[in-house]
Tab-separated table of C-alpha atoms in Angstrom:
chain	number	residue	atom	x	y	z
A	1	LYS	CA	0.012	-0.005	0.001
A	2	HIS	CA	1.264	3.479	-0.916
A	3	CYS	CA	-0.277	6.404	0.782
A	4	TYR	CA	0.736	10.090	0.861
A	5	ASN	CA	-1.598	11.301	3.653
A	6	ASN	CA	-2.517	9.516	6.912
A	7	ILE	CA	-5.821	11.383	7.192
A	8	ILE	CA	-7.933	11.082	4.080
A	9	MET	CA	-11.603	11.225	3.039
A	10	VAL	CA	-11.969	8.701	0.247
A	11	THR	CA	-14.355	9.822	-2.324
A	12	LEU	CA	-13.758	7.281	-5.133
A	13	VAL	CA	-12.285	3.683	-5.452
A	14	VAL	CA	-11.504	2.386	-8.826
A	15	VAL	CA	-11.080	-1.393	-8.984
A	16	ALA	CA	-9.150	-2.461	-12.069
A	17	ASN	CA	-7.904	-5.634	-13.535
A	18	GLN	CA	-4.814	-3.736	-14.709
A	19	LEU	CA	-3.382	-0.308	-13.689
A	20	ILE	CA	-0.612	1.577	-15.396
A	21	THR	CA	0.492	4.576	-13.376
A	22	GLY	CA	3.022	6.007	-15.792
A	23	GLN	CA	5.807	4.584	-13.679
A	24	ARG	CA	4.771	1.024	-13.221
A	25	LEU	CA	2.453	-1.698	-14.457
A	26	LEU	CA	0.284	-3.488	-11.825
A	27	GLU	CA	-1.475	-6.573	-13.084
A	28	GLY	CA	-4.148	-8.501	-11.242
A	29	GLN	CA	-6.934	-6.770	-9.332
A	30	VAL	CA	-5.809	-3.408	-7.947
A	31	SER	CA	-7.572	-0.559	-6.177
A	32	LEU	CA	-6.904	3.174	-7.034
A	33	ILE	CA	-7.946	5.137	-3.974
A	34	ILE	CA	-8.978	8.763	-4.612
A	35	SER	CA	-9.690	11.592	-2.233
A	36	GLY	CA	-11.160	14.750	-3.860
A	37	ASP	CA	-8.965	15.467	-6.948
A	38	ARG	CA	-5.870	13.394	-5.865
A	39	VAL	CA	-4.829	9.835	-5.850
A	40	THR	CA	-4.123	8.955	-2.226
A	41	ALA	CA	-3.214	5.336	-2.315
A	42	ILE	CA	-2.861	2.194	-4.437
A	43	ASP	CA	-3.849	-1.193	-2.907
A	44	LEU	CA	-3.455	-4.716	-4.340
A	45	GLY	CA	-6.807	-6.442	-4.586
A	46	ASP	CA	-10.315	-5.204	-4.313
A	47	VAL	CA	-10.585	-3.119	-1.121
A	48	SER	CA	-13.748	-1.230	-2.086
A	49	ASP	CA	-15.653	-2.759	0.948
A	50	GLN	CA	-13.400	-0.794	3.194
A	51	TYR	CA	-14.838	2.487	1.922
A	52	PRO	CA	-18.672	2.178	2.158
A	53	ASN	CA	-19.244	5.910	1.526
A	54	ALA	CA	-17.069	6.108	-1.645
A	55	GLN	CA	-18.172	5.827	-5.220
A	56	ILE	CA	-16.959	2.531	-6.656
A	57	VAL	CA	-15.988	2.147	-10.300
A	58	ASN	CA	-14.908	-1.127	-11.984
A	59	ALA	CA	-12.601	-1.140	-14.913
A	60	GLU	CA	-10.607	-3.536	-17.124
A	61	LEU	CA	-7.677	-1.194	-17.619
A	62	VAL	CA	-6.933	2.137	-15.997
A	63	ILE	CA	-4.263	4.587	-17.292
A	64	PRO	CA	-3.462	8.254	-16.804
A	65	GLY	CA	-5.429	10.710	-18.893
A	66	PHE	CA	-3.717	11.919	-22.084
A	67	VAL	CA	-1.774	15.149	-22.029
A	68	ASP	CA	-1.751	17.211	-25.302
A	69	ILE	CA	0.996	19.857	-25.270
A	70	HIS	CA	0.279	21.115	-28.772
A	71	SER	CA	-3.389	21.928	-29.476
A	72	HIS	CA	-4.862	24.927	-31.238
A	73	GLY	CA	-8.338	23.915	-30.051
A	74	LEU	CA	-11.265	22.346	-31.913
A	75	GLY	CA	-13.031	25.471	-33.126
A	76	GLY	CA	-15.564	27.487	-31.182
A	77	HIS	CA	-14.930	30.669	-33.085
A	78	GLU	CA	-15.164	31.552	-36.801
A	79	GLU	CA	-11.439	32.455	-36.817
A	80	ILE	CA	-9.039	29.697	-35.835
A	81	LEU	CA	-6.509	32.082	-34.351
A	82	ARG	CA	-9.211	33.114	-31.909
A	83	ALA	CA	-10.453	29.534	-30.905
A	84	TRP	CA	-8.982	29.789	-27.492
A	85	THR	CA	-11.099	32.838	-26.706
A	86	ASN	CA	-13.726	30.307	-26.198
A	87	PRO	CA	-11.799	27.669	-24.202
A	88	ASP	CA	-14.933	25.753	-22.910
A	89	TYR	CA	-15.765	24.710	-26.415
A	90	THR	CA	-12.642	22.669	-26.724
A	91	LEU	CA	-12.198	21.665	-23.048
A	92	SER	CA	-15.732	20.263	-22.777
A	93	VAL	CA	-15.044	17.891	-25.847
A	94	LEU	CA	-11.576	16.680	-24.896
A	95	PRO	CA	-12.486	14.143	-22.185
A	96	SER	CA	-14.506	12.115	-24.731
A	97	ARG	CA	-11.378	11.954	-26.793
A	98	GLY	CA	-9.187	10.774	-23.899
A	99	THR	CA	-7.496	14.072	-23.156
A	100	THR	CA	-7.634	15.348	-19.569
A	101	SER	CA	-4.850	18.018	-19.691
A	102	THR	CA	-3.880	20.284	-22.520
A	103	LEU	CA	-1.739	23.294	-23.331
A	104	ALA	CA	-3.401	26.021	-25.438
A	105	SER	CA	-1.301	26.519	-28.522
A	106	LEU	CA	-1.351	30.186	-29.665
A	107	ILE	CA	0.308	31.898	-32.599
A	108	PRO	CA	1.664	35.338	-31.847
A	109	THR	CA	1.035	36.757	-35.353
A	110	ASP	CA	-2.182	38.648	-34.919
A	111	MET	CA	-1.370	40.310	-31.552
A	112	ASP	CA	-4.856	41.330	-30.861
A	113	ALA	CA	-6.094	37.721	-31.220
A	114	PHE	CA	-3.119	36.480	-29.110
A	115	GLU	CA	-3.974	38.870	-26.385
A	116	CYS	CA	-7.675	38.058	-26.447
A	117	CYS	CA	-6.875	34.343	-26.201
A	118	VAL	CA	-4.538	34.860	-23.295
A	119	ASP	CA	-7.057	37.066	-21.469
A	120	ALA	CA	-9.779	34.286	-21.939
A	121	LEU	CA	-7.450	31.572	-20.826
A	122	ARG	CA	-5.923	33.257	-17.743
A	123	PRO	CA	-8.914	32.739	-15.321
A	124	ILE	CA	-9.382	29.081	-16.252
A	125	ILE	CA	-5.830	27.717	-16.432
A	126	ASN	CA	-5.315	24.921	-13.879
A	127	GLN	CA	-8.932	25.135	-12.966
A	128	LYS	CA	-11.296	22.159	-12.980
A	129	GLY	CA	-14.991	22.197	-13.936
A	130	HIS	CA	-14.548	22.878	-17.699
A	131	GLY	CA	-13.954	19.374	-18.836
A	132	ALA	CA	-10.229	18.900	-19.505
A	133	VAL	CA	-7.872	21.133	-17.663
A	134	CYS	CA	-5.899	23.785	-19.587
A	135	CYS	CA	-2.501	23.619	-17.848
A	136	GLY	CA	-0.857	26.476	-19.607
A	137	ILE	CA	0.143	27.971	-22.986
A	138	HIS	CA	2.390	26.777	-25.898
A	139	ALA	CA	3.383	29.594	-28.254
A	140	GLU	CA	4.114	28.556	-31.761
A	141	GLY	CA	6.512	31.415	-32.581
A	142	PRO	CA	7.107	34.277	-33.079
A	143	VAL	CA	10.750	33.253	-33.976
A	144	ILE	CA	9.832	31.182	-37.061
A	145	ALA	CA	12.143	30.639	-39.994
A	146	ASP	CA	9.853	28.481	-42.082
A	147	LEU	CA	6.084	29.223	-41.731
A	148	GLY	CA	4.752	26.013	-43.095
A	149	ALA	CA	1.021	26.794	-42.921
A	150	LEU	CA	1.443	29.407	-40.224
A	151	PRO	CA	0.293	32.945	-41.040
A	152	ASN	CA	2.786	35.717	-41.852
A	153	GLY	CA	4.033	37.932	-39.016
A	154	ASN	CA	7.154	39.476	-37.542
A	155	SER	CA	9.323	36.329	-37.375
A	156	ASP	CA	12.472	37.963	-36.069
A	157	PRO	CA	11.447	40.315	-33.226
A	158	SER	CA	13.945	42.252	-31.187
A	159	LEU	CA	14.713	41.018	-27.648
A	160	GLU	CA	12.440	43.632	-26.137
A	161	GLU	CA	9.545	42.679	-28.443
A	162	PHE	CA	10.202	38.998	-27.666
A	163	LYS	CA	10.172	39.649	-23.889
A	164	HIS	CA	6.882	41.525	-24.189
A	165	ILE	CA	5.326	38.485	-25.889
A	166	VAL	CA	6.602	36.169	-23.184
A	167	SER	CA	5.402	38.504	-20.367
A	168	MET	CA	1.913	38.634	-21.897
A	169	CYS	CA	1.644	34.876	-20.960
A	170	ASP	CA	3.219	35.147	-17.464
A	171	PRO	CA	3.263	32.920	-15.512
A	172	HIS	CA	1.567	30.388	-17.810
A	173	LEU	CA	3.882	29.970	-20.801
A	174	LYS	CA	5.226	26.426	-20.734
A	175	VAL	CA	6.626	25.804	-24.187
A	176	MET	CA	7.653	28.065	-27.041
A	177	THR	CA	8.546	27.033	-30.647
A	178	ILE	CA	11.746	28.784	-31.762
A	179	SER	CA	13.849	28.424	-34.907
A	180	PRO	CA	17.581	27.580	-34.441
A	181	ALA	CA	18.646	29.264	-37.717
A	182	LEU	CA	17.294	32.659	-36.690
A	183	GLU	CA	18.475	32.295	-33.105
A	184	ALA	CA	22.055	31.580	-34.247
A	185	GLN	CA	22.033	34.954	-35.925
A	186	ARG	CA	21.402	36.614	-32.610
A	187	ASP	CA	23.641	34.496	-30.410
A	188	PHE	CA	20.650	32.617	-28.973
A	189	ILE	CA	19.692	35.527	-26.789
A	190	ARG	CA	15.958	34.827	-27.067
A	191	LEU	CA	16.431	31.115	-26.441
A	192	LYS	CA	18.502	31.885	-23.375
A	193	TYR	CA	15.783	34.220	-22.088
A	194	LEU	CA	13.257	31.300	-22.412
A	195	CYS	CA	15.544	29.095	-20.386
A	196	GLU	CA	15.930	31.678	-17.657
A	197	ALA	CA	12.108	32.122	-17.573
A	198	GLN	CA	11.649	28.324	-17.126
A	199	VAL	CA	9.971	28.048	-20.551
A	200	ARG	CA	10.862	25.037	-22.572
A	201	PRO	CA	12.386	26.051	-26.006
A	202	ALA	CA	11.073	23.802	-28.753
A	203	LEU	CA	13.180	23.901	-31.808
A	204	GLY	CA	11.177	23.722	-34.997
A	205	HIS	CA	9.547	25.363	-38.062
A	206	ASP	CA	12.956	25.399	-39.656
A	207	ARG	CA	14.070	23.558	-42.742
A	208	SER	CA	17.245	25.559	-43.089
A	209	CYS	CA	18.959	25.214	-39.781
A	210	THR	CA	22.400	23.646	-39.937
A	211	TYR	CA	24.179	21.267	-37.619
A	212	ASP	CA	26.107	24.184	-36.104
A	213	ASP	CA	22.838	26.097	-35.525
A	214	ILE	CA	21.331	23.203	-33.649
A	215	VAL	CA	24.415	22.397	-31.603
A	216	GLY	CA	24.598	26.032	-30.636
A	217	ALA	CA	21.009	25.976	-29.431
A	218	LEU	CA	21.646	22.739	-27.483
A	219	ARG	CA	24.875	24.240	-25.894
A	220	ALA	CA	23.025	27.576	-25.028
A	221	ALA	CA	20.248	25.731	-23.307
A	222	HIS	CA	22.593	23.321	-21.538
A	223	GLU	CA	24.477	26.132	-19.967
A	224	LEU	CA	21.195	27.182	-18.369
A	225	ASP	CA	20.329	23.530	-17.347
A	226	THR	CA	17.600	23.113	-19.954
A	227	ARG	CA	17.008	20.381	-22.397
A	228	PRO	CA	15.296	21.654	-25.538
A	229	HIS	CA	12.384	19.969	-27.295
A	230	ILE	CA	11.479	19.608	-30.998
A	231	THR	CA	8.095	20.821	-32.306
A	232	HIS	CA	6.233	18.223	-34.478
A	233	LEU	CA	9.257	16.194	-35.689
A	234	PHE	CA	9.174	15.487	-39.450
A	235	ASN	CA	6.860	18.389	-40.205
A	236	VAL	CA	8.378	21.682	-41.355
A	237	CYS	CA	11.930	20.329	-40.654
A	238	SER	CA	14.499	18.502	-42.705
A	239	PHE	CA	16.841	15.474	-42.840
A	240	HIS	CA	20.046	14.876	-44.793
A	241	HIS	CA	22.593	12.117	-44.319
A	242	ARG	CA	25.573	14.450	-44.838
A	243	ASN	CA	24.205	17.810	-43.599
A	244	PRO	CA	22.311	16.983	-40.390
A	245	SER	CA	19.275	19.030	-39.373
A	246	LEU	CA	16.416	18.792	-36.881
A	247	ILE	CA	15.144	15.332	-37.912
A	248	ASN	CA	18.722	13.851	-37.608
A	249	PHE	CA	18.960	15.130	-34.051
A	250	GLY	CA	15.355	14.050	-33.302
A	251	LEU	CA	16.142	10.443	-34.249
A	252	CYS	CA	19.241	10.223	-31.827
A	253	ASP	CA	18.696	8.505	-28.504
A	254	SER	CA	22.238	9.663	-27.600
A	255	LEU	CA	24.730	12.086	-29.313
A	256	PRO	CA	28.272	11.402	-30.427
A	257	LYS	CA	31.043	11.698	-27.897
A	258	THR	CA	32.259	14.904	-29.479
A	259	LEU	CA	29.042	16.537	-28.322
A	260	GLU	CA	29.169	15.398	-24.729
A	261	PRO	CA	27.673	16.349	-22.307
A	262	LEU	CA	24.725	17.489	-24.551
A	263	LYS	CA	21.609	15.313	-24.738
A	264	PRO	CA	19.394	15.043	-27.794
A	265	PRO	CA	16.185	17.015	-27.607
A	266	THR	CA	12.947	15.441	-26.553
A	267	VAL	CA	10.521	15.245	-29.526
A	268	GLU	CA	6.798	15.471	-30.144
A	269	VAL	CA	5.067	13.951	-33.216
A	270	ILE	CA	1.625	14.071	-34.735
A	271	GLY	CA	0.227	10.597	-34.569
A	272	ASP	CA	-2.590	10.627	-37.123
A	273	GLY	CA	-0.730	8.522	-39.683
A	274	GLU	CA	-1.206	11.286	-42.262
A	275	HIS	CA	1.178	13.995	-41.095
A	276	VAL	CA	3.713	11.307	-40.578
A	277	HIS	CA	3.437	7.838	-42.228
A	278	GLN	CA	3.038	4.905	-39.924
A	279	LEU	CA	6.343	3.437	-41.051
A	280	THR	CA	8.119	6.734	-40.195
A	281	LEU	CA	6.434	6.578	-36.694
A	282	ALA	CA	7.655	2.994	-36.340
A	283	SER	CA	11.227	4.211	-37.265
A	284	LEU	CA	11.026	6.930	-34.625
A	285	LEU	CA	9.799	4.589	-31.894
A	286	SER	CA	12.606	2.094	-32.826
A	287	ALA	CA	15.169	4.895	-32.409
A	288	ARG	CA	13.900	6.807	-29.390
A	289	SER	CA	12.940	5.861	-25.791
A	290	ALA	CA	9.373	6.297	-24.789
A	291	CYS	CA	10.518	8.733	-22.061
A	292	ASP	CA	11.744	11.173	-24.784
A	293	VAL	CA	8.701	11.062	-27.208
A	294	ALA	CA	5.422	12.928	-26.747
A	295	PHE	CA	2.478	12.379	-29.057
A	296	ILE	CA	0.489	15.496	-29.923
A	297	THR	CA	-2.589	16.396	-31.993
A	298	ASP	CA	-1.697	19.843	-33.422
A	299	SER	CA	-5.461	20.062	-33.721
A	300	ILE	CA	-7.079	23.275	-35.173
A	301	LEU	CA	-10.580	22.070	-35.898
A	302	HIS	CA	-13.070	19.212	-35.705
A	303	GLY	CA	-16.094	18.396	-37.637
A	304	GLU	CA	-17.292	16.717	-40.963
A	305	PRO	CA	-15.036	16.450	-44.001
A	306	GLY	CA	-15.362	19.550	-46.105
A	307	THR	CA	-15.925	21.890	-43.120
A	308	THR	CA	-14.229	25.212	-43.583
A	309	SER	CA	-12.993	27.902	-41.282
A	310	ALA	CA	-11.180	31.313	-41.545
A	311	TYR	CA	-7.464	31.347	-40.655
A	312	CYS	CA	-5.941	34.713	-40.639
A	313	GLY	CA	-7.248	36.026	-44.033
A	314	ARG	CA	-7.220	32.439	-45.542
A	315	TYR	CA	-9.456	29.422	-45.322
A	316	VAL	CA	-8.766	25.918	-44.195
A	317	GLN	CA	-10.754	22.837	-44.964
A	318	ILE	CA	-11.174	19.434	-43.260
A	319	SER	CA	-9.850	16.745	-45.627
A	320	GLU	CA	-11.939	13.960	-47.144
A	321	SER	CA	-10.494	11.523	-44.634
A	322	GLY	CA	-11.684	13.673	-41.729
A	323	GLY	CA	-8.293	13.461	-40.077
A	324	THR	CA	-6.382	16.476	-41.417
A	325	VAL	CA	-6.907	20.126	-42.189
A	326	THR	CA	-5.360	21.768	-45.337
A	327	LEU	CA	-5.263	25.341	-46.678
A	328	LYS	CA	-8.278	25.460	-48.921
A	329	GLY	CA	-7.421	24.900	-52.500
A	330	SER	CA	-4.042	23.248	-51.624
A	331	SER	CA	-2.433	20.147	-50.268
A	332	THR	CA	-0.562	22.110	-47.565
A	333	LEU	CA	-1.293	20.602	-44.233
A	334	ALA	CA	-2.390	23.211	-41.693
A	335	GLY	CA	-3.194	20.926	-38.675
A	336	SER	CA	-5.212	18.038	-37.726
A	337	CYS	CA	-8.658	16.941	-36.486
A	338	LEU	CA	-6.911	14.156	-34.525
A	339	SER	CA	-7.780	13.036	-31.095
A	340	LEU	CA	-5.250	11.484	-28.830
A	341	TRP	CA	-7.616	8.520	-28.545
A	342	ASP	CA	-7.129	7.955	-32.250
A	343	THR	CA	-3.354	7.921	-31.656
A	344	PHE	CA	-3.748	5.423	-28.733
A	345	CYS	CA	-5.664	3.049	-31.050
A	346	LEU	CA	-3.104	3.460	-33.846
A	347	LEU	CA	-0.144	2.696	-31.459
A	348	PHE	CA	-1.903	-0.244	-29.790
A	349	THR	CA	-3.503	-1.933	-32.847
A	350	GLU	CA	-1.320	-1.016	-35.863
A	351	LEU	CA	2.153	-0.310	-34.376
A	352	LYS	CA	1.704	-2.912	-31.593
A	353	ARG	CA	3.544	-0.771	-28.912
A	354	PRO	CA	3.519	-1.956	-25.317
A	355	LEU	CA	0.820	-0.298	-23.228
A	356	SER	CA	3.361	1.055	-20.731
A	357	ASP	CA	5.212	2.824	-23.548
A	358	ILE	CA	2.042	4.229	-25.051
A	359	VAL	CA	1.040	5.690	-21.679
A	360	GLN	CA	4.421	7.201	-21.190
A	361	MET	CA	4.407	8.811	-24.659
A	362	MET	CA	0.807	10.157	-24.319
A	363	ALA	CA	0.792	11.223	-20.681
A	364	THR	CA	4.003	11.062	-18.611
A	365	THR	CA	6.478	12.384	-21.228
A	366	PRO	CA	4.421	15.326	-22.439
A	367	ALA	CA	3.770	16.337	-18.862
A	368	LYS	CA	7.516	16.231	-18.193
A	369	VAL	CA	8.305	18.322	-21.339
A	370	ALA	CA	5.827	21.045	-20.228
A	371	ARG	CA	6.936	20.764	-16.559
A	372	LEU	CA	3.406	20.041	-15.413
A	373	GLN	CA	3.387	18.992	-11.777
A	374	ASP	CA	1.379	15.926	-10.616
A	375	VAL	CA	-0.025	15.391	-14.131
A	376	GLY	CA	0.478	12.445	-16.450
A	377	CYS	CA	0.935	9.869	-13.687
A	378	LEU	CA	-1.256	8.054	-11.220
A	379	GLU	CA	1.041	7.606	-8.206
A	380	PRO	CA	-0.140	8.783	-4.828
A	381	GLY	CA	-0.187	12.646	-4.675
A	382	CYS	CA	-0.908	12.984	-8.378
A	383	PHE	CA	-4.126	14.485	-9.766
A	384	ALA	CA	-6.831	11.934	-10.327
A	385	ASP	CA	-6.959	12.232	-14.128
A	386	PHE	CA	-7.428	8.831	-15.695
A	387	LEU	CA	-9.233	6.763	-18.339
A	388	CYS	CA	-11.127	3.466	-17.870
A	389	ILE	CA	-10.565	1.389	-20.983
A	390	GLY	CA	-11.580	-1.904	-22.536
A	391	ILE	CA	-8.822	-3.466	-24.649
A	392	GLN	CA	-10.686	-6.159	-26.404
A	393	LEU	CA	-9.744	-6.583	-30.117
A	394	PRO	CA	-10.256	-5.426	-32.820
A	395	GLU	CA	-9.588	-2.122	-31.021
A	396	PRO	CA	-9.709	-0.621	-27.638
A	397	SER	CA	-12.747	1.378	-26.273
A	398	LEU	CA	-12.855	4.309	-24.011
A	399	HIS	CA	-15.507	3.722	-21.253
A	400	LYS	CA	-15.035	6.586	-18.816
A	401	THR	CA	-12.854	9.685	-18.357
A	402	PHE	CA	-12.184	11.236	-14.983
A	403	VAL	CA	-10.713	14.710	-14.545
A	404	ARG	CA	-9.548	15.738	-11.093
A	405	GLY	CA	-11.494	12.909	-9.572
A	406	GLU	CA	-14.837	13.688	-11.419
A	407	MET	CA	-16.315	11.753	-14.253
A	408	CYS	CA	-16.414	14.037	-17.365
A	409	PHE	CA	-17.235	11.285	-19.963
A	410	SER	CA	-19.043	7.927	-19.856
A	411	MET	CA	-19.690	5.830	-22.948
């Protein structure tokens, strides 16, 4: 028995045939003991009769709720850049898709939209009662060398302009995408500022950065005791066997001795099977440890195929498959309609990954990257964010989602 408090009022007991906490796998009947919004103990066997006043839930498999650290929302506004001005629209849907915690991904191009989103998010960050919990902000830019489908803006702001954007999000900015090629031209001063502010720099949106640019970024971060991340590996970045770039670094589980004591960045990847082919995902998972890979959605919309929405003076459209979003009239990917539950099923049924690895990549690792405390794990003291799952073939089924100890979805 593991307990973090001697005096508890147990409100919920979940009896599972299998429990994955994010740190360990417990097989055979096990009881997850919850008091309010926290896990308070884990007992072997069914001990529900010891808590006559608690709600009892039975489940085949219990795992931590998914943590999405790159999500532009699911809509809720006619303009995608303003989707997070209506956070309840997205947060209320996410538990039915397996996500219990998310970062709100914002693009600091239209500064009025950016400020409106931050103002709408500030009062609800880390607050329960909205569905999933928004745990902070991911800024995709402004230092962007290669836009991909992102809208135009000031991609190379001065340090003072950059500091102002960061300060607008204080203290909720967790991750910021930043391009190594542009940073190298400024001696990595903005990247260093992020590290000093305890914001995770995520290298990305950069097809032109060189080996030296990336090593310079890793060294600058290492000097400030920070390990960088890579934004949506394989998308809007490049690979070459003689001239290494971001993908080369993202595929390394360790770096050559000449680069010691640097560590390779952690990576995130879109797991819809369309932004990145299944075989490429398999290659990544063969190369990197689950503790260094975070699956994301990069979602910007949900709905029926053909649904359109405004996107900073342009229009995007949901593809015929219903899984991706493209700039209307082109094949340029602008984001996904993916749910992390879709990714879970892909990893489990198609890529045949071990459940413990899947949980780590969809909950524990992303929480670590974003420095989210007590999230992405079900050990005593952690938030009671979890999924009750059936794992019968041909594919798993999501039965219930609990956020902060309260049921937010039931099939």
